[in-house]
Coordinates of C-alpha atoms in Angstrom, one line a residue:
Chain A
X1 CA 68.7 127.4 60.3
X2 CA 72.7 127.0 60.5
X3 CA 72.4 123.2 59.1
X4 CA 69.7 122.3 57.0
X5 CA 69.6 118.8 55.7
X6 CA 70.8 120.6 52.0
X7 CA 73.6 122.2 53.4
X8 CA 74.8 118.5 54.5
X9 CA 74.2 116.4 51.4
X10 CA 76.4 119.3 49.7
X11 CA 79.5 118.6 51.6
X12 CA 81.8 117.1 49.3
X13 CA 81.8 113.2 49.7
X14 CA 85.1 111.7 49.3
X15 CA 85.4 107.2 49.5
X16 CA 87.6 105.8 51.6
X17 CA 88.9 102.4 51.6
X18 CA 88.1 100.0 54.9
X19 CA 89.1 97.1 55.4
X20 CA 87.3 94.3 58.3
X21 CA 88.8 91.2 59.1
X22 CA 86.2 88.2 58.7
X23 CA 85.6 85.3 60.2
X24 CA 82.4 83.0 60.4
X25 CA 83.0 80.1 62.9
X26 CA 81.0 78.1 60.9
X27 CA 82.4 78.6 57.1
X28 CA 86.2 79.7 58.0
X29 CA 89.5 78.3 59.3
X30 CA 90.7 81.5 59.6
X31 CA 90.1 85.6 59.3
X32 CA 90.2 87.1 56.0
X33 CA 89.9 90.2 54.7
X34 CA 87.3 92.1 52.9
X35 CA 87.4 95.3 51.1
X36 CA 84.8 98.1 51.0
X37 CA 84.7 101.7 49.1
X38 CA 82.7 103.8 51.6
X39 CA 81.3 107.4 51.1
X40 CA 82.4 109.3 54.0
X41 CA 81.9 112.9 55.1
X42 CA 84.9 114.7 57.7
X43 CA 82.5 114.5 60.4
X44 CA 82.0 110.8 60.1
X45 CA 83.7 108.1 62.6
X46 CA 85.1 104.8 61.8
X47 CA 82.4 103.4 63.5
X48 CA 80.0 105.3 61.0
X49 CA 81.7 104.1 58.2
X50 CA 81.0 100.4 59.8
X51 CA 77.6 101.5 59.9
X52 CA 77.3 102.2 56.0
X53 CA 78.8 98.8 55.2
X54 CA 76.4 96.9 57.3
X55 CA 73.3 99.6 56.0
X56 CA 74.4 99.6 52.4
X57 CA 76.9 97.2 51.5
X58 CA 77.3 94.2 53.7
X59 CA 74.6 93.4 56.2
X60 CA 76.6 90.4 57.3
X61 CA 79.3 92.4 58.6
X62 CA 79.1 91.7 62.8
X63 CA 80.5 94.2 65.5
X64 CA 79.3 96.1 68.1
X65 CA 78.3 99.2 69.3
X66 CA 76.1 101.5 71.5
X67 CA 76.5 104.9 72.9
X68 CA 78.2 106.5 69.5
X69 CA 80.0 108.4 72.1
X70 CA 82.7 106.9 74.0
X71 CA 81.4 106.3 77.1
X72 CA 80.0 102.6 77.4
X73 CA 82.9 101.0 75.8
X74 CA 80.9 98.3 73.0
X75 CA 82.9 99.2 70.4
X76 CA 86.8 98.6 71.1
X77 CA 88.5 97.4 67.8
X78 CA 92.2 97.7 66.2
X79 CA 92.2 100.5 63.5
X80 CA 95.9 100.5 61.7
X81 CA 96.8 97.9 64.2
X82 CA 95.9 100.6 67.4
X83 CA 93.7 99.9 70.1
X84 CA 90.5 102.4 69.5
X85 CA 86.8 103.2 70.0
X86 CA 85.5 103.0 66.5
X87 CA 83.4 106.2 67.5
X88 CA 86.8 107.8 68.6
X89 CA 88.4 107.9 65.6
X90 CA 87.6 109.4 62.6
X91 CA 88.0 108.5 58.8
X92 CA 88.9 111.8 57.7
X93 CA 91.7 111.3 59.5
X94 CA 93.4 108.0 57.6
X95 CA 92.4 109.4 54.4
X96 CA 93.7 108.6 51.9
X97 CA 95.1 105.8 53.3
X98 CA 93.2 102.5 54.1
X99 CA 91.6 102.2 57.2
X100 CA 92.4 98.6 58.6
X101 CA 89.7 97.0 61.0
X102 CA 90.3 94.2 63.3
X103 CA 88.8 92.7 66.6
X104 CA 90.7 93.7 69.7
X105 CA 93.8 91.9 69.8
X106 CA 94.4 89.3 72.8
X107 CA 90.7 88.3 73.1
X108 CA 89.3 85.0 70.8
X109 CA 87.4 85.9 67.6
X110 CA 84.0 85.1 68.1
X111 CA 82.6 86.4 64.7
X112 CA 84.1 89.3 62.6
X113 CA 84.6 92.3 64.5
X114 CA 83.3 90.7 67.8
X115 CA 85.2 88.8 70.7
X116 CA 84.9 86.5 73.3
X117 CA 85.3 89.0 76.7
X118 CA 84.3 86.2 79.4
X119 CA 88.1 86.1 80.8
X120 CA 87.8 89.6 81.3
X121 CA 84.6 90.0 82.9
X122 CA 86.0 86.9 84.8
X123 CA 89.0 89.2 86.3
X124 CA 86.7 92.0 87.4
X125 CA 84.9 90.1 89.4
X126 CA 88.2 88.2 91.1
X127 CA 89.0 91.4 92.4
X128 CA 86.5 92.0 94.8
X129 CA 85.4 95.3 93.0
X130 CA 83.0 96.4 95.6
X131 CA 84.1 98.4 99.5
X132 CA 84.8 96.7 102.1
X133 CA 85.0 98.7 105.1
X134 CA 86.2 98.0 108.4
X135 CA 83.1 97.3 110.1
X136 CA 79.8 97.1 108.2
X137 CA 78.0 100.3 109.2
X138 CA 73.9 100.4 109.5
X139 CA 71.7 102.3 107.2
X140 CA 70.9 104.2 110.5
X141 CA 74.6 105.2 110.6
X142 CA 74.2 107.6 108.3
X143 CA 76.3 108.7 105.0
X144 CA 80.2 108.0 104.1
X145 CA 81.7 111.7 104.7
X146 CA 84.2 112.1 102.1
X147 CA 86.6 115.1 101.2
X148 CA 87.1 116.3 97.9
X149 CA 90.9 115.4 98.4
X150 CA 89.9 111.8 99.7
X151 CA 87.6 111.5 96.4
X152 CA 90.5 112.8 94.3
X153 CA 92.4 109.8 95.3
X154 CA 90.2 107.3 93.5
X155 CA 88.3 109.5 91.0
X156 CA 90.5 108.9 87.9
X157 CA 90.7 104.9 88.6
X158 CA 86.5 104.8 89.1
X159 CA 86.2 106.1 85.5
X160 CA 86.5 102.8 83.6
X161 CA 84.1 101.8 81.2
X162 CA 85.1 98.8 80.5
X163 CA 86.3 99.2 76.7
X164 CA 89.1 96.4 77.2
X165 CA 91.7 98.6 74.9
X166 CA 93.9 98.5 77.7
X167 CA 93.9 94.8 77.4
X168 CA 94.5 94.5 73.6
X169 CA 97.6 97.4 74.4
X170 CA 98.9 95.0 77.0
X171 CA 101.7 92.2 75.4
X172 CA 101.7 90.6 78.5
X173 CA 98.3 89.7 78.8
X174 CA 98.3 88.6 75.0
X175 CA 101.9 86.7 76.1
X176 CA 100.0 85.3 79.1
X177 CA 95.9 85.4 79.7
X178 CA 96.6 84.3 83.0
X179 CA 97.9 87.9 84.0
X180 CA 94.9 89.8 85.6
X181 CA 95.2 92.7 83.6
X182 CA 95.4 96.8 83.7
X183 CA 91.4 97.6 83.6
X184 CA 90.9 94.9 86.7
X185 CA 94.2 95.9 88.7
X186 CA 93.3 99.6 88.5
X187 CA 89.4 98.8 89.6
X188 CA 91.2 96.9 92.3
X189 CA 93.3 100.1 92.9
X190 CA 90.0 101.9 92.8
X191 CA 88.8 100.2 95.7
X192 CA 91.9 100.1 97.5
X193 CA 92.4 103.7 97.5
X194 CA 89.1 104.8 98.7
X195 CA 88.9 106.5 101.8
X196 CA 85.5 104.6 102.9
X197 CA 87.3 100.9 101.5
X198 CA 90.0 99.1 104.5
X199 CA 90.1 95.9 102.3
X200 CA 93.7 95.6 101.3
X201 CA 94.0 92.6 102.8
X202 CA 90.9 90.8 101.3
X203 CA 92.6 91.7 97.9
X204 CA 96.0 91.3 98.9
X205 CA 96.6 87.6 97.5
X206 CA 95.5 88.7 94.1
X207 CA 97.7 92.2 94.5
X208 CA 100.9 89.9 95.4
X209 CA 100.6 87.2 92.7
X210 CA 102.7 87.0 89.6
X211 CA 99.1 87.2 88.1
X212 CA 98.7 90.6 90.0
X213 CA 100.8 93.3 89.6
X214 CA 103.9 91.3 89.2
X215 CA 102.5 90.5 85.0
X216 CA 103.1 94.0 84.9
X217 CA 106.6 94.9 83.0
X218 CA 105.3 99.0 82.7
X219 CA 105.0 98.6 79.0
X220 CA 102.7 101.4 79.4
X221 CA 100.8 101.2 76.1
X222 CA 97.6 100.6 78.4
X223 CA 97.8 104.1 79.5
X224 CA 98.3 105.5 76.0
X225 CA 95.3 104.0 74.9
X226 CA 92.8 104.4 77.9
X227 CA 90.3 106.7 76.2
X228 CA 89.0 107.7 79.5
X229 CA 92.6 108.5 80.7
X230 CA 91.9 106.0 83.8
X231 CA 96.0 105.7 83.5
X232 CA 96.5 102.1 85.0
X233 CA 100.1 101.3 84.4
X234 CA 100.0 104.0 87.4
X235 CA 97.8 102.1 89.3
X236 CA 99.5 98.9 88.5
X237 CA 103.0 99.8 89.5
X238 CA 102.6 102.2 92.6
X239 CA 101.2 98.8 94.1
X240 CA 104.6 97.2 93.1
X241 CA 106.1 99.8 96.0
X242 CA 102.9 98.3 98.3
X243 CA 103.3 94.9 97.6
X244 CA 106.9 94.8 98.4
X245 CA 106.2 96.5 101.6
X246 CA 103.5 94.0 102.1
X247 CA 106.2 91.4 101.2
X248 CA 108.3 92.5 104.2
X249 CA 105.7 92.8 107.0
X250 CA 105.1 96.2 106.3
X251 CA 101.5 96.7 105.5
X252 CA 101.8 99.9 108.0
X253 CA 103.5 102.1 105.6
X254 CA 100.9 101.0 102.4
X255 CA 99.8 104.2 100.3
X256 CA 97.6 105.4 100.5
X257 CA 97.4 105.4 104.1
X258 CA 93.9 103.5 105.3
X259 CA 93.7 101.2 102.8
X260 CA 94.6 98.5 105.7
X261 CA 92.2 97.1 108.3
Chain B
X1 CA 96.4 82.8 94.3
X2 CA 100.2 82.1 95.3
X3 CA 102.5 85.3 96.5
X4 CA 105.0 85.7 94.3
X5 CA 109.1 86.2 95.3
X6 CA 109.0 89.2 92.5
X7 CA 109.6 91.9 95.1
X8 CA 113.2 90.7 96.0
X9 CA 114.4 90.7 92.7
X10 CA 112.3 94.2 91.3
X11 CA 114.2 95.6 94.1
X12 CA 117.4 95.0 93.4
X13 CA 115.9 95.8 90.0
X14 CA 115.1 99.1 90.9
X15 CA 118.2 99.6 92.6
X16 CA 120.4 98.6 89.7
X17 CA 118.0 100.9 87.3
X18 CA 118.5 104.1 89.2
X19 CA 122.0 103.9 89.9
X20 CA 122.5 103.1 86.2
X21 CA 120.3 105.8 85.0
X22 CA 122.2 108.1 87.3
X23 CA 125.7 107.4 86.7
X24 CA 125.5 104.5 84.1
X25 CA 126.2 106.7 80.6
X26 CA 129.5 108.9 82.1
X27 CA 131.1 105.4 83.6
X28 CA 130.3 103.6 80.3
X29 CA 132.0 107.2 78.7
X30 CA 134.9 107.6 81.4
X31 CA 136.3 103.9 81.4
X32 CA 135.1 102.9 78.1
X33 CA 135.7 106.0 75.7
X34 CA 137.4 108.8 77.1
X35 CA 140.4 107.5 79.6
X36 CA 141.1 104.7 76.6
X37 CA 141.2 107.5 74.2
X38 CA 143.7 109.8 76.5
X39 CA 140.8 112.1 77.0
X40 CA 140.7 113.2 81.0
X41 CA 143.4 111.6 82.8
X42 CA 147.1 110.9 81.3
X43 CA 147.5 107.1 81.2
X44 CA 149.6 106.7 84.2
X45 CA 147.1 108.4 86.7
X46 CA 145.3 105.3 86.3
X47 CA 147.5 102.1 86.2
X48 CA 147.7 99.4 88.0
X49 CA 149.3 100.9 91.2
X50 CA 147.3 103.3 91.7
X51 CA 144.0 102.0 90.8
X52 CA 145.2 99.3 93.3
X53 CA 145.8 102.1 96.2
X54 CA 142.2 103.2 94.9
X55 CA 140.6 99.3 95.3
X56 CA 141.9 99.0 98.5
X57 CA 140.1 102.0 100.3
X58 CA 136.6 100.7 102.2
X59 CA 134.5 103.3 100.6
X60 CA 135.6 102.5 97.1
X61 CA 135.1 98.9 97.6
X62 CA 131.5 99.2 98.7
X63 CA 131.3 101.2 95.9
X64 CA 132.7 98.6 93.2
X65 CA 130.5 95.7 94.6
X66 CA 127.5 98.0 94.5
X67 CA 128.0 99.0 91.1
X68 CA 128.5 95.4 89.6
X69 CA 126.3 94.0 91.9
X70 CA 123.9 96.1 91.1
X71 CA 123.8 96.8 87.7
X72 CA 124.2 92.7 87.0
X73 CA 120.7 92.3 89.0
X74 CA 119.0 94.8 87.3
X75 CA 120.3 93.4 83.9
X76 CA 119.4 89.9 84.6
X77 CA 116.1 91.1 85.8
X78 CA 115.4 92.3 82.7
X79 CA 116.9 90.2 80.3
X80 CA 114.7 87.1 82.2
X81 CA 111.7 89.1 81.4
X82 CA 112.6 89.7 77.2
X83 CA 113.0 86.0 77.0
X84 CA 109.5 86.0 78.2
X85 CA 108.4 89.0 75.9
X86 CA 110.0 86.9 72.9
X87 CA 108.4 83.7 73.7
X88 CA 110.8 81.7 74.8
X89 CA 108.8 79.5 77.7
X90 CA 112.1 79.2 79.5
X91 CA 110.2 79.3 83.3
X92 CA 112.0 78.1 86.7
X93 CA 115.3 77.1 85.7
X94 CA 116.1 80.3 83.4
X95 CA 115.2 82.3 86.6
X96 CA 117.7 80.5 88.6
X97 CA 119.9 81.0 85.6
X98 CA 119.7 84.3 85.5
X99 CA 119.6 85.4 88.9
X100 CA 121.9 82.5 89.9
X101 CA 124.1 84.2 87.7
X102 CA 123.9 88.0 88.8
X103 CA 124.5 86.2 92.5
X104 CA 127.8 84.1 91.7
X105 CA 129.1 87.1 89.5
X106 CA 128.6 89.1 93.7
X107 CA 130.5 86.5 95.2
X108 CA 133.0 86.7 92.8
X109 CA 133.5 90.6 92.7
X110 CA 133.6 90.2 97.0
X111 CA 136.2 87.7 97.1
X112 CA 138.4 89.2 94.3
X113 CA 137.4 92.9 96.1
X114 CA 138.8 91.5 99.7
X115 CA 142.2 89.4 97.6
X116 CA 142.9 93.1 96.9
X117 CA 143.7 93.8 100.5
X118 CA 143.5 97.0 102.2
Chain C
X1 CA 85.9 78.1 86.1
X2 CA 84.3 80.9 84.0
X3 CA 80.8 82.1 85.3
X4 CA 81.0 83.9 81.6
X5 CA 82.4 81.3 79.4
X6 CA 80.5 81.8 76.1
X7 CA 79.4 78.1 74.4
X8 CA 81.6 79.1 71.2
X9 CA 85.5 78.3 71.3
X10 CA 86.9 81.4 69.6
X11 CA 89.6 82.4 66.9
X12 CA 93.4 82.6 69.3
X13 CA 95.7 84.7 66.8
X14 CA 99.2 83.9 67.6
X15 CA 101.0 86.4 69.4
X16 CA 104.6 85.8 67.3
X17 CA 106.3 89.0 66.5
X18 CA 104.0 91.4 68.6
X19 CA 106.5 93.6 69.1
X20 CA 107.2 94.1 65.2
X21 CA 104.2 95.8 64.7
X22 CA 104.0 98.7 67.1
X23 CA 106.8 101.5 67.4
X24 CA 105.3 101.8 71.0
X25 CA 106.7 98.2 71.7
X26 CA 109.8 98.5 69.3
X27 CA 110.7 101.5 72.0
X28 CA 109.4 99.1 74.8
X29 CA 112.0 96.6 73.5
X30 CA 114.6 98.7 72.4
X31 CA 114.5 99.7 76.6
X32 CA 114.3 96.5 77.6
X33 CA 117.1 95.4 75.1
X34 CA 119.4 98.0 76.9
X35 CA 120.1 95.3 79.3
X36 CA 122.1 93.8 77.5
X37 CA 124.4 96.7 77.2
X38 CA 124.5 97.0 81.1
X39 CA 125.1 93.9 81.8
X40 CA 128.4 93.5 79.3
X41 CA 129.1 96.6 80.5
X42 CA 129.0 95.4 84.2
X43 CA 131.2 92.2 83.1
X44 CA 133.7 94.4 81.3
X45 CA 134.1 95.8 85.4
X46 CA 134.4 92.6 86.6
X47 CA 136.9 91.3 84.7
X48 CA 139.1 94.4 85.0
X49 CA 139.1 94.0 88.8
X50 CA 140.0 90.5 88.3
X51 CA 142.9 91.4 86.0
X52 CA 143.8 94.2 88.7
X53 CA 143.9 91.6 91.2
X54 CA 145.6 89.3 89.0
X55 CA 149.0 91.8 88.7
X56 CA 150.2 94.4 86.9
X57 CA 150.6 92.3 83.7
X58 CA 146.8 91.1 83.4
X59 CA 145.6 94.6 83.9
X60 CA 147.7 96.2 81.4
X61 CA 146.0 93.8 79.4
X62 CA 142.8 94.6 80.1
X63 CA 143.4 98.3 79.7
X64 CA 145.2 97.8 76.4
X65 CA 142.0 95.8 74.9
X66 CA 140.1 99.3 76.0
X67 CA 141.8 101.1 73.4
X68 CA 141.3 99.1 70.6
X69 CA 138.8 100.4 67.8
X70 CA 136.2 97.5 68.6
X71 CA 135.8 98.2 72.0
X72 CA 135.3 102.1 71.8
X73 CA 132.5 101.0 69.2
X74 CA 131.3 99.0 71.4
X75 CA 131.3 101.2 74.3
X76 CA 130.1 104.0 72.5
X77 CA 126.9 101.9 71.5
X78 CA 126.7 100.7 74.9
X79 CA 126.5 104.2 76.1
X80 CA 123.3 104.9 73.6
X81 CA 121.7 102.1 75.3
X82 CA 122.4 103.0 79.0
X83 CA 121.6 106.3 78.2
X84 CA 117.8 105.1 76.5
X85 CA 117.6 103.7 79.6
X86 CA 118.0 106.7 82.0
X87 CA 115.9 108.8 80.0
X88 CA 112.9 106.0 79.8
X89 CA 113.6 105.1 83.3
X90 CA 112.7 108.9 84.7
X91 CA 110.2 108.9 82.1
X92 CA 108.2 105.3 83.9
X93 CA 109.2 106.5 87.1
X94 CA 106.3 108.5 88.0
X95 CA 103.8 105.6 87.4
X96 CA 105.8 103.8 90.7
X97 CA 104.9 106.7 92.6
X98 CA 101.8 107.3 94.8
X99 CA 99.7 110.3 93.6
X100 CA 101.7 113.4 94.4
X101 CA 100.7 116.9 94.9
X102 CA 103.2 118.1 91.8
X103 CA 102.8 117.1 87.8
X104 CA 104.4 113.3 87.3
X105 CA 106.8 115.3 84.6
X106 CA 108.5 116.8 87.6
X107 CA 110.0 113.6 88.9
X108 CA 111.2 113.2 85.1
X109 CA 113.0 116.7 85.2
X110 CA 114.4 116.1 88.5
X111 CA 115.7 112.6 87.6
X112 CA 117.5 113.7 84.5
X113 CA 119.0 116.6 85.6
X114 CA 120.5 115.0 89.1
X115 CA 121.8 112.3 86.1
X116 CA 123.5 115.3 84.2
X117 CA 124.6 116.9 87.3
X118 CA 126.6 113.7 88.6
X119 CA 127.8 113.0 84.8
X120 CA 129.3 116.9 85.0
X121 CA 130.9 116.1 88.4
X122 CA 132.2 113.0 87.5
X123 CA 134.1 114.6 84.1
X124 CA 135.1 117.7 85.6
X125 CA 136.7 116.2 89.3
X126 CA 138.7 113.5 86.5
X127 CA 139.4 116.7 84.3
X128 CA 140.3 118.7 86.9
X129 CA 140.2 117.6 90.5
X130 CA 142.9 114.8 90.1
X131 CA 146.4 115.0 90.4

C-alpha cells in the first residue's frame, strides 16, 4: 500500500522547541513557563505536539481538545502570541523557531492551557440566539419555505463553532469584559437576518447598548482569526448603520428588510 | 441594557471620516505643502483679499464649517476612543471634553465665518 | 449573575501594552493615531480663518508660519497620516455595509479612486483653472 507504517517511522524526525505557559491554582502565583524538545514529523499539528508532551513527557500538562479537525472549537490557544486552533496550525511551520503556547488571551486561567469561558457562554445566551417569528406557527402549519438567496443571508454568520479566537483577537473585550463580544453579536446577527426570524426588536436593547455593537471600534482582528471565516466585524458594524436608524425612529428602513415585527 | 447616544457622535464620525478620506491628503498637501512652497498658485492669488472675497461667498462658507466641523468630530471621536484603547479610565467627563470641544471649536468657526460678511 | 460561573476564580493577565505585541493592532493604532493629525490639521484651518477675519496683518502671519521648515515637516507627516487613514478607511468600509451583490474589495476600489480623482481635480483646477 501507498503508506505503510515503515514508510512513516522513516520520515526524517526533526525536534522542535515548545513552550506552555503553566499555572496550577493551587501551587502558583503566577504562569510560568516550561520548555519541551518534541519530535515532530511535517504533517504534525501543534496540537499533536501537545499530545506528545502530555503522552511522553509531561502528563501534567492540561488543555483541551476534541475533533482534531477544526470544527468543534475545544482547542483555541495563542501560538506566537496569535489566536489559533492548536489542530490548525502546524509545527513544521514555526520551525526552527520556538513555538510559544498560551491560553486564549482575555479569558481567566483556570489551569495551564485551559480557561474559564462562563462569561462567554453567558453572552450567547443574552442574545436570544433562537427565532422568533412573527407569530408562532403550529406544527400543522407546515415547513419554513426558504430561498437559497434568503439562506445566503445568514449562512456564513450560522457557522460558528464557538472556538472564542475571535474573543482573545478582540482588545476591547480584553479592555472591557462587559462588551458582548464578536462570536455573540454575529449569532445575534445570525438570527436577525434570517428570513423565518422578525425579532429585531426583542434583541434590540442588547444591539443598541454600548455593550452591543457600540464596544465595537472595527479593530477587525476577529475576522482575521475566525477559522471558520464567520467574518463578524461585518456583522458587528452593518448593525452600527441599523442601530442608528433604530436610533432615529427608523426601524422601517433596517437591513435586511424583515428583520422587524 | 441602557441605549447608548453612540450613534450621534459615529455619525458625525463617519461623516468627518469620508470627507477626510476623500479630500483630507490634497488639502493637507495644497495649504500645507504646496501653495507655502510656491508650488500651484503664485503667492498673491491667495492673500488676504482675495481669500476674503472667497470666505464671503455662501457656498464656500458651508463648505469651511463642514470641513472643520467635520473633521474636528471625527478626530475627537477617535481620539476619545484611544484614550480608552490605552487605558486611561477617563469615562463621562473626557466625553464631554472631547465632544464639548469639537462643538465650541463649530460655534467658533460659525461666528468667525458670518464676522466675515458676505 | 452567571448561570456558568465556574467555582474557581481564574488567572486575569493584565491587558497593559496590548497593542505592543501585535503588528495587527500597531496598524490598528497607527489608524487610530491619525486622528491626531486631523485634528491639528483641522485647528491649523481654524486659526487661519480667525487670522483672516482678524485683518490682513494676522493672516499674513499665519501664512508666513506655513512656510517655515517646521510646518512643511509637519504637514508633510500629517499628510502620511490622513492619507493611512483614507486607505484603511475604504479598506473597513465594506464591513459597514449590508451584504452586497459585488465583492466587498469593490467598495475599496471605488473609494480610493473617487479620493484620487478629487485629489487630481483639486491640483489641476489650482494648477490651471485659476486666474
Amino acid at each position: 500500500m501507498a503508506t505503510d507504517i515503515a514508510d512513516i517511522s522513516a520520515t526524517a524526525t526533526r525536534t522542535i522547541t515548545i513552550e506552555c505557559q503553566r499555572y496550577d491554582p493551587e501551587a502558583d502565583a503566577a504562569p510560568h513557563w516550561q520548555r519541551y524538545e518534541v519530535p515532530f514529523r511535517d504533517d504534525m499539528s501543534v496540537l499533536q505536539g501537545l499530545q506528545h508532551i502530555k503522552d511522553h513527557l509531561d502528563g501534567s500538562l492540561t488543555f483541551r481538545w476534541s475533533c482534531r479537525m477544526a470544527i468543534c472549537g475545544s482547542c483555541g490557544m495563542m501560538v506566537n502570541g496569535v489566536p489559533q486552533l492548536s489542530c490548525h496550525a502546524f509545527l513544521r511551520d514555526y520551525f526552527p523557531g520556538t513555538v510559544r503556547i498560551e491560553p486564549l488571551h482575555h479569558f481567566p486561567i483556570l489551569r495551564d492551557l485551559v480557561i474559564d469561558q462562563s462569561d462567554f457562554l453567558d453572552k450567547l445566551e443574552s442574545v436570544k440566539p433562537y427565532l422568533i417569528p412573527r407569530q408562532d406557527k403550529p406544527l400543522a402549519g407546515g415547513a419554513n419555505q426558504q430561498t437559497p438567496q434568503q439562506m445566503d443571508a445568514y449562512y456564513s454568520y450560522s457557522q460558528c463553532i464557538n472556538c472564542l479566537l475571535c474573543y482573545s483577537a478582540c482588545p476591547q473585550y480584553g479592555l472591557d469584559s462587559s462588551f458582548i463580544g464578536p462570536a455573540a453579536l454575529a449569532l445575534l446577527h445570525r438570527y436577525n437576518a434570517d428570513s423565518r426570524d422578525q425579532g429585531w426588536a426583542a434583541r434590540a436593547d442588547i444591539v443598541n447598548a454600548e455593550e452591543g455593537v457600540w464596544g465595537c471600534t472595527l479593530v477587525g482582528y476577529c475576522s482575521e482569526v475566525c477559522p471558520k471565516g464567520v467574518d463578524p466585524a461585518h456583522a458587528i458594524n452593518q448593525n452600527k448603520v441599523n442601530s442608528t436608524l433604530d436610533y432615529a425612529g427608523l426601524r422601517r428602513l433596517l437591513l435586511p428588510k424583515g428583520a422587524t415585527e | 441594557m441602557k441605549r447608548s447616544n453612540e450613534p450621534v457622535f459615529w455619525a458625525l464620525f463617519g461623516a468627518g471620516g469620508m470627507l477626510s478620506a476623500l479630500i483630507g491628503p490634497v488639502l493637507i498637501f495644497v495649504t500645507g505643502v504646496a501653495l507655502p512652497l510656491g508650488w500651484l498658485l503664485p503667492w498673491p492669488a491667495w492673500d488676504h483679499a482675495r481669500m476674503l472675497a472667497l470666505a464671503q461667498q455662501p457656498l464656500a462658507k458651508l463648505a469651511l464649517l463642514a470641513l472643520i466641523s467635520l473633521f474636528l468630530f471625527h478626530g475627537c471621536h477617535r481620539l476619545l476612543h484611544s484614550l480608552h484603547d490605552l487605558g486611561v479610565h477617563a469615562g463621562r467627563t473626557a466625553a464631554i471634553a472631547f465632544y464639548g470641544f469639537a462643538t465650541v471649536a463649530t460655534l467658533i468657526t460659525a461666528v468667525l465665518l458670518l464676522r466675515i460678511g458676505f | 449573575m452567571s448561570r456558568h460561573r465556574s467555582t474557581a476564580s481564574g488567572y486575569v493577565r493584565p491587558m497593559a501594552g496590548w497593542w505592543r505585541r501585535n503588528p495587527y493592532f500597531l496598524r490598528y493604532m497607527a489608524r487610530e493615531g491619525s486622528a491626531l493629525a486631523l485634528t491639528a490639521y483641522a485647528l491649523v484651518l481654524l486659526a487661519g480663518l480667525a487670522c483672516l477675519a482678524q485683518g490682513e496683518a494676522a493672516y499674513e502671519r499665519w501664512r508666513a508660519l506655513l512656510t517655515t521648515p517646521l510646518s512643511i515637516v509637519l504637514h508633510l507627516l500629517a499628510l502620511a497620516l490622513v492619507a493611512y487613514h483614507a486607505l484603511t478607511w475604504f479598506q473597513v468600509m465594506p464591513k459597514t455595509a449590508p451584504r452586497l451583490p459585488f465583492a466587498p474589495g469593490l467598495i475599496t476600489a471605488a473609494g480610493l479612486a473617487a479620493s484620487a480623482a478629487l485629489s487630481l481635480l483639486l491640483v489641476a483646477w489650482l494648477a490651471w483653472g485659476v486666474q
